[in-house]
Tab-separated table of C-alpha atoms in Angstrom:
chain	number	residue	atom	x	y	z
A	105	UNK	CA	0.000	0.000	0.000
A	106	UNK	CA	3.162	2.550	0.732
A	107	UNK	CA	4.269	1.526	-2.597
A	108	UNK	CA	1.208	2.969	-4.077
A	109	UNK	CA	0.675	5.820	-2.279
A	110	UNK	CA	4.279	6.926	-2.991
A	111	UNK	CA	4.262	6.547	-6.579
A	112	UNK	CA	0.398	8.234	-6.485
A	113	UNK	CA	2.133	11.048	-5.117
A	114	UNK	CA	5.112	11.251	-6.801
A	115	UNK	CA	3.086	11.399	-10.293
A	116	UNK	CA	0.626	13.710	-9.257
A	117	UNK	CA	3.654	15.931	-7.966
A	118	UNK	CA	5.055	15.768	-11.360
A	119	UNK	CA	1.626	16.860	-12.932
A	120	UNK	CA	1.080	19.680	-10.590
A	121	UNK	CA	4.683	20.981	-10.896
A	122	UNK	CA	4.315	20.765	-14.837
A	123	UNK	CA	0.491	22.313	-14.736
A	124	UNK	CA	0.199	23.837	-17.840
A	125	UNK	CA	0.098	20.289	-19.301
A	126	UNK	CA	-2.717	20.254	-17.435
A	127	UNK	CA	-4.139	22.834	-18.956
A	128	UNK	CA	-3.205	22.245	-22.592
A	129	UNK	CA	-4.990	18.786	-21.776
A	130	UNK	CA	-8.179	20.157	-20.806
A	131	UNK	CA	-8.009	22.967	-23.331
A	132	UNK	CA	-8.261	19.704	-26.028
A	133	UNK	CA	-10.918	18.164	-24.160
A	134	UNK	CA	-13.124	21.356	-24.240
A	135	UNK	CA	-11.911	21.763	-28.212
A	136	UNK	CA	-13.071	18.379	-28.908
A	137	UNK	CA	-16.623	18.888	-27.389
A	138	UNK	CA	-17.256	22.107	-29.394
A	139	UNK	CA	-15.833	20.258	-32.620
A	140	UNK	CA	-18.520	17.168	-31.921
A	141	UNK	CA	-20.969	20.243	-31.685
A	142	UNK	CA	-20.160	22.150	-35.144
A	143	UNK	CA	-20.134	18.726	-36.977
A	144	UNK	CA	-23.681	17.926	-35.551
A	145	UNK	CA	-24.777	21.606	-36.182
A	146	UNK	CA	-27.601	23.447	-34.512
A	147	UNK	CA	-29.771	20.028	-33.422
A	148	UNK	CA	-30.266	20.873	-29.902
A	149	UNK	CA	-32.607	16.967	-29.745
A	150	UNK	CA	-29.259	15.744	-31.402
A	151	UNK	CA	-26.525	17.197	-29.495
A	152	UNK	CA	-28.605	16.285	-25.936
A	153	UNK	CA	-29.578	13.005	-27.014
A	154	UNK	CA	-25.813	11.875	-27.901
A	155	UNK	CA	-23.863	14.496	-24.910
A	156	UNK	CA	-23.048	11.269	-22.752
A	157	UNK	CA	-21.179	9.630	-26.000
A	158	UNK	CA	-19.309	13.046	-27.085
A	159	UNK	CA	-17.796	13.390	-23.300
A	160	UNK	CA	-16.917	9.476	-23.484
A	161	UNK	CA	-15.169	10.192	-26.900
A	162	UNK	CA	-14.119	13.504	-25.585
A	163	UNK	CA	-12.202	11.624	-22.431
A	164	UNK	CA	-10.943	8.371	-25.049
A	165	UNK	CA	-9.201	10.672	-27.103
A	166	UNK	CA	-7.102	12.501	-23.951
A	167	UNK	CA	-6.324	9.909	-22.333
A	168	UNK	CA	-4.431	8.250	-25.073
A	169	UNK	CA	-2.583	12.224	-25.068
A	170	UNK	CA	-2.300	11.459	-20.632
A	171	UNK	CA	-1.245	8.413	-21.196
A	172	UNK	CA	1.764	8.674	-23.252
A	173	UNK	CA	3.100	11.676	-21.706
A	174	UNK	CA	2.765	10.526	-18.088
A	175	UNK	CA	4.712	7.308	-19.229
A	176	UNK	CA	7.091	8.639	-21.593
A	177	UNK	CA	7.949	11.343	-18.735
A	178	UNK	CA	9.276	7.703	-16.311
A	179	UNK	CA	11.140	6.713	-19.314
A	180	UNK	CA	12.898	10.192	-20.235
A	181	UNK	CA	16.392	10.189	-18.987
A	182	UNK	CA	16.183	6.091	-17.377
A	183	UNK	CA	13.773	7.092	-14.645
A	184	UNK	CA	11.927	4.088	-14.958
A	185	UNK	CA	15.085	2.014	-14.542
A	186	UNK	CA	16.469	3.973	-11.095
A	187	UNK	CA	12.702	3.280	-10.048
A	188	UNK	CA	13.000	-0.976	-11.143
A	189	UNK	CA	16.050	-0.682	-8.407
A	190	UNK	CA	14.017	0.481	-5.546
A	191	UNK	CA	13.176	-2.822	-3.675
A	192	UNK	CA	9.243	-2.379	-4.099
A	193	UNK	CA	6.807	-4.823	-5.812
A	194	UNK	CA	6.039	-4.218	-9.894
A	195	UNK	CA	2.438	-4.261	-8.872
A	196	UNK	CA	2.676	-1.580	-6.402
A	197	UNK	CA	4.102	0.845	-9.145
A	198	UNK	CA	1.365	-0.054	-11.893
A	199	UNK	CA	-1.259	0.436	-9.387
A	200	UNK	CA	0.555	3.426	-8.410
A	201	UNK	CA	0.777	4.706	-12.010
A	202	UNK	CA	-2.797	3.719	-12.998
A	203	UNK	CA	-4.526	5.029	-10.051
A	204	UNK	CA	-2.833	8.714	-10.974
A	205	UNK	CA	-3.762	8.390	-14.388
A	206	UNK	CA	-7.113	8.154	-13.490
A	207	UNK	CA	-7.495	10.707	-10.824
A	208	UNK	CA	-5.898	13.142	-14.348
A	209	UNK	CA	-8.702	11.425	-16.227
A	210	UNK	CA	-11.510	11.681	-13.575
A	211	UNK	CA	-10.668	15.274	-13.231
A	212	UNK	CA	-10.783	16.194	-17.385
A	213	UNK	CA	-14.220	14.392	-17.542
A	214	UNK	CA	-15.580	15.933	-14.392
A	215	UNK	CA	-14.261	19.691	-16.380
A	216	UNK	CA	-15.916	18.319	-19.432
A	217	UNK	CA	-19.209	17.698	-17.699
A	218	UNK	CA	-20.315	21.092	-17.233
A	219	UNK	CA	-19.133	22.168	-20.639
A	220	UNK	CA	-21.148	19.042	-22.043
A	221	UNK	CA	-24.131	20.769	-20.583
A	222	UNK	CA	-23.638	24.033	-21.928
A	223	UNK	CA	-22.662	23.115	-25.246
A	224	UNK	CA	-25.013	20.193	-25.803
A	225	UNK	CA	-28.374	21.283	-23.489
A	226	UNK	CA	-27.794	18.677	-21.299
A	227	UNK	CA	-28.318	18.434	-17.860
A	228	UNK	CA	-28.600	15.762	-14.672
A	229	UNK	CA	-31.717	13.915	-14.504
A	230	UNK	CA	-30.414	11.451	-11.806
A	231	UNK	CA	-27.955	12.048	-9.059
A	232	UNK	CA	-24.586	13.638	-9.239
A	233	UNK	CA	-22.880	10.614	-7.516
A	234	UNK	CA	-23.978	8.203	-9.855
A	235	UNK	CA	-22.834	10.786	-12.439
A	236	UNK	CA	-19.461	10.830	-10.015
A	237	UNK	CA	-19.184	7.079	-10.288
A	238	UNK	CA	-19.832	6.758	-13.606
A	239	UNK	CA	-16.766	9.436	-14.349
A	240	UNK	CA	-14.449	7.468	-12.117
A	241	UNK	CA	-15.543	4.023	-13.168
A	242	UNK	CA	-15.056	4.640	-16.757
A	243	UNK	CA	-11.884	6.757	-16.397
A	244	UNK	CA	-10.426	3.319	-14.263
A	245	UNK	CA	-11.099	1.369	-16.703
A	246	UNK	CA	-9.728	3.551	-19.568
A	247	UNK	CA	-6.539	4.035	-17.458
A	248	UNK	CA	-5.447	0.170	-16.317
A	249	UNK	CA	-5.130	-1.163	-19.720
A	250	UNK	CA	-3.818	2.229	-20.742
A	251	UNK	CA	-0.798	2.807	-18.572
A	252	UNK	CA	-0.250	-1.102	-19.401
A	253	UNK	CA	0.241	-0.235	-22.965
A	254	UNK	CA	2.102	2.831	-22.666
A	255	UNK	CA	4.727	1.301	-20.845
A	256	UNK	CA	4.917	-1.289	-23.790
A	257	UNK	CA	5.451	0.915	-26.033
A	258	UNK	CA	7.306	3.854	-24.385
A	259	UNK	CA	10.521	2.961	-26.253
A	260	UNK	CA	9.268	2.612	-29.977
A	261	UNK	CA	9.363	5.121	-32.724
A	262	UNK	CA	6.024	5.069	-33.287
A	263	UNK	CA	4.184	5.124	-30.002
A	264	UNK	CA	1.937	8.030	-30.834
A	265	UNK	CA	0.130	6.122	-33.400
A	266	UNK	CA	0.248	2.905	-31.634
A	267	UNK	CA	-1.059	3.775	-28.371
A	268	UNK	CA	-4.707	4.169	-30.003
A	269	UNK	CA	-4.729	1.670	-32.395
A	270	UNK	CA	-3.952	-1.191	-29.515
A	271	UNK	CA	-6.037	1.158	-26.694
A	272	UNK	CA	-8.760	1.851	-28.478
A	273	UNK	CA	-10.157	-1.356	-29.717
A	274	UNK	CA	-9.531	-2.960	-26.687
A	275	UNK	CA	-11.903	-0.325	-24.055
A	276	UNK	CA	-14.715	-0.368	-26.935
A	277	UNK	CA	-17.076	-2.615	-23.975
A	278	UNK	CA	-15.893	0.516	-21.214
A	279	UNK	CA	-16.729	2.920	-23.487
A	280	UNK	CA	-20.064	1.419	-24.197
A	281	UNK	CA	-20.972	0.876	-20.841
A	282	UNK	CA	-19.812	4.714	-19.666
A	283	UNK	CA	-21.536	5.761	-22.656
A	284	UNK	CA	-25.024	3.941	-21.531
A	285	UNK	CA	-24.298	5.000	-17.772
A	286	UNK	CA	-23.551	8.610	-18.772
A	287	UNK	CA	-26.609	9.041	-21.064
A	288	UNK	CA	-29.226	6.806	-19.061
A	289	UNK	CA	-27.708	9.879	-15.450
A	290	UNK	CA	-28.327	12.954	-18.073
A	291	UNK	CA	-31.480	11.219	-20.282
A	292	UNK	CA	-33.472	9.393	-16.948
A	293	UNK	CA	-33.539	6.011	-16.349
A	294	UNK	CA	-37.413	4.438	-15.840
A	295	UNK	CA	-36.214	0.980	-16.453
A	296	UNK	CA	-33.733	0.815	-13.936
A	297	UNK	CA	-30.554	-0.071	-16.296
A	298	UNK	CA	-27.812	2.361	-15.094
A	299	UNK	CA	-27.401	-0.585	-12.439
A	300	UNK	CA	-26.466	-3.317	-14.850
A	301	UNK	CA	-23.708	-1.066	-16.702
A	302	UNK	CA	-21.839	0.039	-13.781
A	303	UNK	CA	-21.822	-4.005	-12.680
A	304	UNK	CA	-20.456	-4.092	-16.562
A	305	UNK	CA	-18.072	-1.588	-15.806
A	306	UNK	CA	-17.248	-2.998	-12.486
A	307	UNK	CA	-16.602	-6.735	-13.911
A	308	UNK	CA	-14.386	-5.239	-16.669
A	309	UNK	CA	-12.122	-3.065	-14.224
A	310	UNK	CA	-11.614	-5.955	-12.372
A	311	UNK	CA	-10.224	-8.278	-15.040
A	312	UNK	CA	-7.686	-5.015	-16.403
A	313	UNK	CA	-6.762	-3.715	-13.038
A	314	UNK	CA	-5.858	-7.516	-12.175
A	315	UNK	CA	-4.355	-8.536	-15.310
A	316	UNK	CA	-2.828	-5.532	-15.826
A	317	UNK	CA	-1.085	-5.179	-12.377
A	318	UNK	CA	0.062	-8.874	-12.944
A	319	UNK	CA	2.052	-8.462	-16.495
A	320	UNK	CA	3.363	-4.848	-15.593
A	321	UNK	CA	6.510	-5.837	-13.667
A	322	UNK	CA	6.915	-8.071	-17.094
A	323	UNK	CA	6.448	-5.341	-19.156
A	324	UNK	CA	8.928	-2.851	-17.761
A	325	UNK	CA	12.253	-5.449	-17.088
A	326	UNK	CA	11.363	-6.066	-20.970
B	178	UNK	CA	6.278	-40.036	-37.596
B	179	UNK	CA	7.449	-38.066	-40.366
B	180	UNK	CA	9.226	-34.608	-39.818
B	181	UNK	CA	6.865	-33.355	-41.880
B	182	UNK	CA	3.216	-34.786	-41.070
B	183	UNK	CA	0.816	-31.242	-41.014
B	184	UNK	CA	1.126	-32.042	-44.953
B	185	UNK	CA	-0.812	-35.250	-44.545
B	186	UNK	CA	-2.858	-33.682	-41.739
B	187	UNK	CA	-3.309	-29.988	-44.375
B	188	UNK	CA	-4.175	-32.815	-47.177
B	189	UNK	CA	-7.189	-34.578	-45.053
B	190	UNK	CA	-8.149	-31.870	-43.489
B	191	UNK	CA	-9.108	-30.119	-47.473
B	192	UNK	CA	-10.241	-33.682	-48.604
B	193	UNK	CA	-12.823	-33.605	-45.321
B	194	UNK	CA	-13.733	-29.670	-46.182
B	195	UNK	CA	-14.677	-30.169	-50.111
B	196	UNK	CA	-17.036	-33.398	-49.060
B	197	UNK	CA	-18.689	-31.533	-46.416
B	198	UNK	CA	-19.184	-28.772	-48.567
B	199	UNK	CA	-20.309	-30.810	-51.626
B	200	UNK	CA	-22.471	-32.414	-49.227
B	201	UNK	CA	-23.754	-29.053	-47.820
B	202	UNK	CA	-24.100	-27.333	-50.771
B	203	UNK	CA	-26.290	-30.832	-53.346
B	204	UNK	CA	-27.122	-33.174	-50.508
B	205	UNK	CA	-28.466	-31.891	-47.745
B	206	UNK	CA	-31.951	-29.764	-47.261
B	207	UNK	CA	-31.909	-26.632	-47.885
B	208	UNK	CA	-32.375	-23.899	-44.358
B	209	UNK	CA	-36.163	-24.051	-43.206
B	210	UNK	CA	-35.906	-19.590	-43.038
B	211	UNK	CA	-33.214	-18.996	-45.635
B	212	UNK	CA	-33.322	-21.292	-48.235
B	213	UNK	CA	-29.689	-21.961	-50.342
B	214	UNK	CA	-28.588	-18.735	-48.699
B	215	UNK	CA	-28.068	-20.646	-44.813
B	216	UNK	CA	-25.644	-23.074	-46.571
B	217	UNK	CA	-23.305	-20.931	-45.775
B	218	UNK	CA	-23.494	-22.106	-42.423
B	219	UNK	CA	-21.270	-25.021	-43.512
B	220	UNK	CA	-18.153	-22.234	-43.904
B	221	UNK	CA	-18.792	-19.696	-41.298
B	222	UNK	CA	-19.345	-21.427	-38.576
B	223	UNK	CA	-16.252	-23.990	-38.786
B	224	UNK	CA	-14.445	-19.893	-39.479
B	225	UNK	CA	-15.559	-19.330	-36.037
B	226	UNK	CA	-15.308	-22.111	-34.035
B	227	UNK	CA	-11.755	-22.585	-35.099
B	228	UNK	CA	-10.392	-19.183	-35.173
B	229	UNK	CA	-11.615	-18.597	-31.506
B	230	UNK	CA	-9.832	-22.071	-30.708
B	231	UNK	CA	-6.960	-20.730	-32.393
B	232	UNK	CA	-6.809	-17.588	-30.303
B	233	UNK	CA	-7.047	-19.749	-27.412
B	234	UNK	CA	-3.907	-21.588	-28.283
B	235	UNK	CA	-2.186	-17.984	-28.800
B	236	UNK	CA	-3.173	-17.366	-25.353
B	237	UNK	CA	-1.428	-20.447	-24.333
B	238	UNK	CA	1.117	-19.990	-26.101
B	239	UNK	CA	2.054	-16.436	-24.486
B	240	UNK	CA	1.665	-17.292	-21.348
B	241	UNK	CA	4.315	-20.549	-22.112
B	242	UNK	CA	6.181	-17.903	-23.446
B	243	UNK	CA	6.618	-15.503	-20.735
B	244	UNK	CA	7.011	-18.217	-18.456
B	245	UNK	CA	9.425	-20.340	-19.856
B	246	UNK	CA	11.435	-17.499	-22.168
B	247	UNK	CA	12.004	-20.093	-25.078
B	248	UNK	CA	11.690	-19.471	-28.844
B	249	UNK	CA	9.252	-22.574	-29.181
B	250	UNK	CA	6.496	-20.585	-27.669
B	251	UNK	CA	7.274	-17.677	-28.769
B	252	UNK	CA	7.426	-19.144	-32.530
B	253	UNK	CA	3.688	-20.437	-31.665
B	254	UNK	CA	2.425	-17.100	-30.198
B	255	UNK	CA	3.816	-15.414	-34.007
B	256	UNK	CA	1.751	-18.326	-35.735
B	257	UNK	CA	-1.302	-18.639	-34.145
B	258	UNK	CA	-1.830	-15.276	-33.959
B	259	UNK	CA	-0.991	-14.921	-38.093
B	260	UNK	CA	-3.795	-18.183	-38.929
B	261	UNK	CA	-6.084	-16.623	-36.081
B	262	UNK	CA	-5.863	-13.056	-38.084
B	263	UNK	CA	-6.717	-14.777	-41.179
B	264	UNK	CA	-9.576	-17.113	-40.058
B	265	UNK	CA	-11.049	-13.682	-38.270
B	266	UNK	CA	-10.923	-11.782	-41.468
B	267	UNK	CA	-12.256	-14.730	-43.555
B	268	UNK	CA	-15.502	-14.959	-40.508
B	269	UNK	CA	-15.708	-10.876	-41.341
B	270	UNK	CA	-16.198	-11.491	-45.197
B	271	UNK	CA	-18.234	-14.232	-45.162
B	272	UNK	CA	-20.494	-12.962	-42.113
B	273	UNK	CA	-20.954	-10.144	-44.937
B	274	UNK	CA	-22.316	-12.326	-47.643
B	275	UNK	CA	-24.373	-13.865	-45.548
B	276	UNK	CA	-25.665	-10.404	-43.756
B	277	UNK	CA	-26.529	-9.373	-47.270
B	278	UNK	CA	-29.920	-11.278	-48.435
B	279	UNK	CA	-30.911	-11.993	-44.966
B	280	UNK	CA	-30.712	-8.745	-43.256
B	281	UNK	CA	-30.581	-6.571	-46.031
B	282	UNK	CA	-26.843	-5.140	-45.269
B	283	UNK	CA	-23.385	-6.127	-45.657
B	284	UNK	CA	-22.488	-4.678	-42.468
B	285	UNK	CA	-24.597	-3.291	-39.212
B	286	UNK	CA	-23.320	-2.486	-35.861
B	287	UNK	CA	-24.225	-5.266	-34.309
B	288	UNK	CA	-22.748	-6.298	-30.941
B	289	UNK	CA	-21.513	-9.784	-32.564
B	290	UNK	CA	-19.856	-8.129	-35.617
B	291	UNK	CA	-18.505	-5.535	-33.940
B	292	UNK	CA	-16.926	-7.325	-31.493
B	293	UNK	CA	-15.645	-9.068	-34.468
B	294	UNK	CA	-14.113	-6.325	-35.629
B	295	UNK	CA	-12.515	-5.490	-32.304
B	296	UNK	CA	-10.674	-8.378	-32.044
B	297	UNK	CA	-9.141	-8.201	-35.812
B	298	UNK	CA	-7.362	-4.805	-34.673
B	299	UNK	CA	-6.704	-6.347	-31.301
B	300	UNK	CA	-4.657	-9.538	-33.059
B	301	UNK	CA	-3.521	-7.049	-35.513
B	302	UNK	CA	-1.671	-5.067	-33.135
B	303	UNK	CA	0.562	-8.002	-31.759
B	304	UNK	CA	1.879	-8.698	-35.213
B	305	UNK	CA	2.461	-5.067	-35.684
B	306	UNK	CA	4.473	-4.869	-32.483
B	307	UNK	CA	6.176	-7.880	-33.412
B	308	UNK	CA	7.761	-6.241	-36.800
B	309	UNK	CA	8.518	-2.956	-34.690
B	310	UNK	CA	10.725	-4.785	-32.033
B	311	UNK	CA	14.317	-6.281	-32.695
B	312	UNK	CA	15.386	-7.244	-29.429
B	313	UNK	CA	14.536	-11.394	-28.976
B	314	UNK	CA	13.687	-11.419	-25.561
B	315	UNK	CA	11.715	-8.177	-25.599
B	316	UNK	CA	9.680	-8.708	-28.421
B	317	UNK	CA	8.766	-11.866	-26.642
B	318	UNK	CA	7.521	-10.124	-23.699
B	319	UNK	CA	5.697	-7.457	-25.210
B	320	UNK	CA	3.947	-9.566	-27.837
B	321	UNK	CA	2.980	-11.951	-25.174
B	322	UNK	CA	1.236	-9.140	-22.779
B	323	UNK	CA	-0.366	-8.006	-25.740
B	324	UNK	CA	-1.653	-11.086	-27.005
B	325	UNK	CA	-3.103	-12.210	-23.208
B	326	UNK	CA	-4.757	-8.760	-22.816
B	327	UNK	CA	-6.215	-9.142	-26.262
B	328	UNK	CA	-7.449	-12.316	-25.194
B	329	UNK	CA	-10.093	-10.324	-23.059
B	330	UNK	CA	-12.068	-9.772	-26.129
B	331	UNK	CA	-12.611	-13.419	-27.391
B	332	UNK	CA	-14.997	-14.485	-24.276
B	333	UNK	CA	-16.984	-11.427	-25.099
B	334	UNK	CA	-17.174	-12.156	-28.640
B	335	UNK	CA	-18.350	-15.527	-27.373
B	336	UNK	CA	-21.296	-14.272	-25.005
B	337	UNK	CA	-22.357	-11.269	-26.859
B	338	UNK	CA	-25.198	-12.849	-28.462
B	339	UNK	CA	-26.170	-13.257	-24.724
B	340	UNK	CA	-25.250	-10.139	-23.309
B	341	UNK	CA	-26.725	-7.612	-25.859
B	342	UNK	CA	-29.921	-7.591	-27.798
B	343	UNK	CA	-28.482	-8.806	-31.270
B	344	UNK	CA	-29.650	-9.421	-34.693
B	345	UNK	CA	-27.168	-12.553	-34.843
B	346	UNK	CA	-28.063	-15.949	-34.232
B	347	UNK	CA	-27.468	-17.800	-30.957
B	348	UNK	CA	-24.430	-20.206	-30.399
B	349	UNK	CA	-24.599	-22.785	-33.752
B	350	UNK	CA	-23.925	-26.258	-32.399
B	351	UNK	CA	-24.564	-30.134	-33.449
B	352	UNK	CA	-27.941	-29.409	-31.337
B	353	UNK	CA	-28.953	-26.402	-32.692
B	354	UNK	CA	-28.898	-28.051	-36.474
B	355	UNK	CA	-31.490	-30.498	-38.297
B	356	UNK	CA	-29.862	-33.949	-37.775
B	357	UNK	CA	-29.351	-33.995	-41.882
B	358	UNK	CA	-27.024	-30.411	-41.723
B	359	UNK	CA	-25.011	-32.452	-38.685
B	360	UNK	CA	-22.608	-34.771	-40.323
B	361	UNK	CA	-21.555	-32.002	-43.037
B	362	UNK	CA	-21.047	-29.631	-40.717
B	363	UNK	CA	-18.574	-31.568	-37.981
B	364	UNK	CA	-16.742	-32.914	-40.864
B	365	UNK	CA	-16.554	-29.085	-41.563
B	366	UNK	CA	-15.310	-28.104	-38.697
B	367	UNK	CA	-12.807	-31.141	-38.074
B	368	UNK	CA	-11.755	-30.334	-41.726
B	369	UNK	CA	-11.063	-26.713	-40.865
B	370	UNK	CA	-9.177	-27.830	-37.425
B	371	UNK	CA	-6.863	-30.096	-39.305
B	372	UNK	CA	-6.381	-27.418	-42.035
B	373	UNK	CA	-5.714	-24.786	-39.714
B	374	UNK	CA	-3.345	-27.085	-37.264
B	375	UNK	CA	-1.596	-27.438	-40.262
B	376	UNK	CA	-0.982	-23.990	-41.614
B	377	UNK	CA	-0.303	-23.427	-37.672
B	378	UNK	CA	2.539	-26.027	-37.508
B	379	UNK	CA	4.057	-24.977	-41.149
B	380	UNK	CA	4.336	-21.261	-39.607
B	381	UNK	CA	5.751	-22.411	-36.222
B	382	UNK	CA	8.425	-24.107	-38.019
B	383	UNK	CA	9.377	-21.270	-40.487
B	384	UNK	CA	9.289	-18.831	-37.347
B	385	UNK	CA	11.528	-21.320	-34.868
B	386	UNK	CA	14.101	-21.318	-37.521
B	387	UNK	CA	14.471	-18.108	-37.950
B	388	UNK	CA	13.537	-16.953	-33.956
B	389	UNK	CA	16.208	-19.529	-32.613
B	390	UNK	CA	18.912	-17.734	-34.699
B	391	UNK	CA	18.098	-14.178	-33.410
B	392	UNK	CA	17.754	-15.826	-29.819
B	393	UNK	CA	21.224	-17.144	-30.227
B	394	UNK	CA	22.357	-14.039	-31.727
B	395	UNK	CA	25.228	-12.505	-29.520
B	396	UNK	CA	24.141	-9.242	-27.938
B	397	UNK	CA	25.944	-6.230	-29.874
B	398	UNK	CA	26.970	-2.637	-27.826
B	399	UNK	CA	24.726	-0.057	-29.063
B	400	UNK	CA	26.529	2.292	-31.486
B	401	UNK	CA	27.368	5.406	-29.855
B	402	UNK	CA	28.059	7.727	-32.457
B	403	UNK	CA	27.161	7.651	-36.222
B	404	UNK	CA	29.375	5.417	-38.007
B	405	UNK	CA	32.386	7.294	-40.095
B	406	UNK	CA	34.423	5.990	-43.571
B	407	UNK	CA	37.991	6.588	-43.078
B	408	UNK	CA	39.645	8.524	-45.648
């Protein structure tokens, strides 16, 4: 657990002392929400209908910016390797990692929220912790298979373009599910589904966070 | 045995696929919905059953691999990832021609194709990593991780006829079948296993050779500096 919280904090420490990256990340988030808007055009039934799928897509698209900046910042200059000789367990770094790349994620998507009402005349028809959930749910399981992946491919040429192609396909059922949970907190839910996709959600975090925490240690000696 | 028996197993596995799908095709009835058109059945599913077996064994296969370090596995993670690729694409295409007089489409986003889909990138990517990474042991390693984690996607592929409302059938099995559409269709799918096994083994043994040479490879210094012609 000290493993964990040290690397938690040494990451977000990183982050905060490097802020404007911060910024520049959110700046793309809130670019990409008013680009999903201009392509729909002026269909307010449109944009509010489909505002929990343009936040999702919104969030996909920086984290796979997050995600190779956070890692390629351990690998700059052999950090990663004067961090392998600290006597700690592999797991306790991944979870480290992913749990920072997540609270980074959590906190764009709970920026973009807001803006996704304004933009797309949306608003909360259920409660704001199920909203809250949903946000840190989907951001988990965007960032476990994520930070996995970047550290794959921190050393090749062409990470930038790699990162998405083996990210993306692979968080299509988390993206589905955040999608449905999202819409089903903004839209109403009389049937009672929100429920089943966070137990989605839930079932597929488990198998990444677990999987993921097991081959990491793998990953970086490689 | 012979050195080289996936010939004779590649030979009987085609001799088994063209008699079940002469038999499929002139002998037996036609679909009670579909008509001619469900004789397709006879192709697809044996496509499916055997590239999600053949993912399996990939799956295997990596996690021999990053147990044991050895160029065997790692050969068999490079080749049943390469025939699962190709049975995946083939399932695409002819899930297509099928899709196309019975639902009206080539291609709909359904949960069962898309997850289809998914899973071509997914495999895709380990190959892709493969050709990006020099170093032996480390392309072992990383093609490994990313051909367990792209496992994930096969069991939902599986149950997604299950999970989400879907315009694709339910599982196909012996039981699902008129007892006439049974025998072609197992000697189908035992065809397509042996035909498959084979292309598998062929592959594993052009990959070992040339795997076990960059394995025994001695490890060279990195260069430093550019290289320079003396004058």
């Amino acid at each position: 657990m000290k493993t964990i919280r040290d690397v938690l904090w040494k990451d977000l420490l990183i982050e905060w002392r490097a802020r404007s990256r911060t910024v520049a990340l959110l700046s793309f988030a809130y670019t990409i929400l008013l680009l999903f808007a201009f392509a729909i055009g002026p269909d307010a039934a449109a944009l509010r209908q489909h505002a929990g799928a343009y936040l999702w897509l919104g969030l996909l698209l920086c984290s796979s910016l997050l995600l190779d900046r956070t890692m390629r910042t351990e690998f700059e200059a052999g950090a990663i390797q004067s961090l392998m000789l600290v006597p700690v367990s592999s797991s306790g770094l991944f979870f480290g990692k992913a749990l920072a790349n997540t609270l980074q994620l959590w906190l764009v998507g709970a920026v973009s929220v807001p803006l996704v009402f304004v933009v797309c005349d949306a608003s909360l028809t259920e409660s704001v912790g199920l909203m809250a959930l949903t946000l840190v749910m989907g951001a988990a399981g965007l960032a476990a298979p994520g930070t996995l992946y970047a550290a794959m491919i921190a050393r090749l040429s062409g990470r930038q373009l790699l990162l998405p192609l083996m990210l993306f396909p692979l968080v299509v059922p988390v993206v589905v599910a955040a999608v449905k949970s999202t819409s089903l907190v903004m839209l109403g839910d009389p049937m009672d589904q929100i429920g089943s996709w966070l137990v989605l959600l839930g079932c597929f975090n488990l198998v990444y966070w677990s999987l993921c925490g097991i081959l990491f240690g793998r990953v970086v000696e490689a | 045995m012979n050195q080289r028996w996936e010939i004779w197993v590649g030979l009987l596995g085609t001799v088994m696929l063209v008699w079940a799908h002469y038999t499929g095709l002139f002998v037996s009835p036609p679909e009670a919905m579909m008509g001619d058109v469900g004789r397709i059945l006879y192709a697809h599913v044996p496509t499916a059953w055997v590239g999600l077996l053949t993912y399996l064994v990939a799956f295997i296969a990596a996690i021999g691999a990053l147990a044991t370090g050895r160029a065997a596995w790692d050969a068999m993670v490079e080749a049943t990832v390469e025939v699962g690729l190709l049975l995946n694409v083939l399932l695409l295409i002819q899930g297509s021609l099928w899709a196309k007089p019975t639902w009206g489409v080539y291609w709909t986003w359904d949960p069962r194709l898309t997850t289809c889909a998914i899973m071509v990138v997914a495999f895709g990517v380990v190959l892709a990593l493969r050709r990006q990474i020099d170093a032996p042991m480390r392309r072992l390693t990383i093609s490994s991780v990313a051909t367990i984690i792209a496992f994930v996607n096969v069991p939902i592929v599986y149950l997604s006829v299950k999970w989400w409302k879907t315009l694709h059938q339910p599982y196909s099995s012996p039981e699902t079948v008129d007892s006439a559409m049974v025998t072609p269709l197992r000697v189908a799918a035992f065809g397509m296993l042996f035909l498959a096994t084979a292309f598998v083994v062929r592959r594993w043994r052009i990959g070992l050779v040339a795997l076990q040479r960059d394995f025994e490879a001695p490890d060279l210094p990195e260069a430093s500096a550019p290289l320079k012609v003396e004058d």
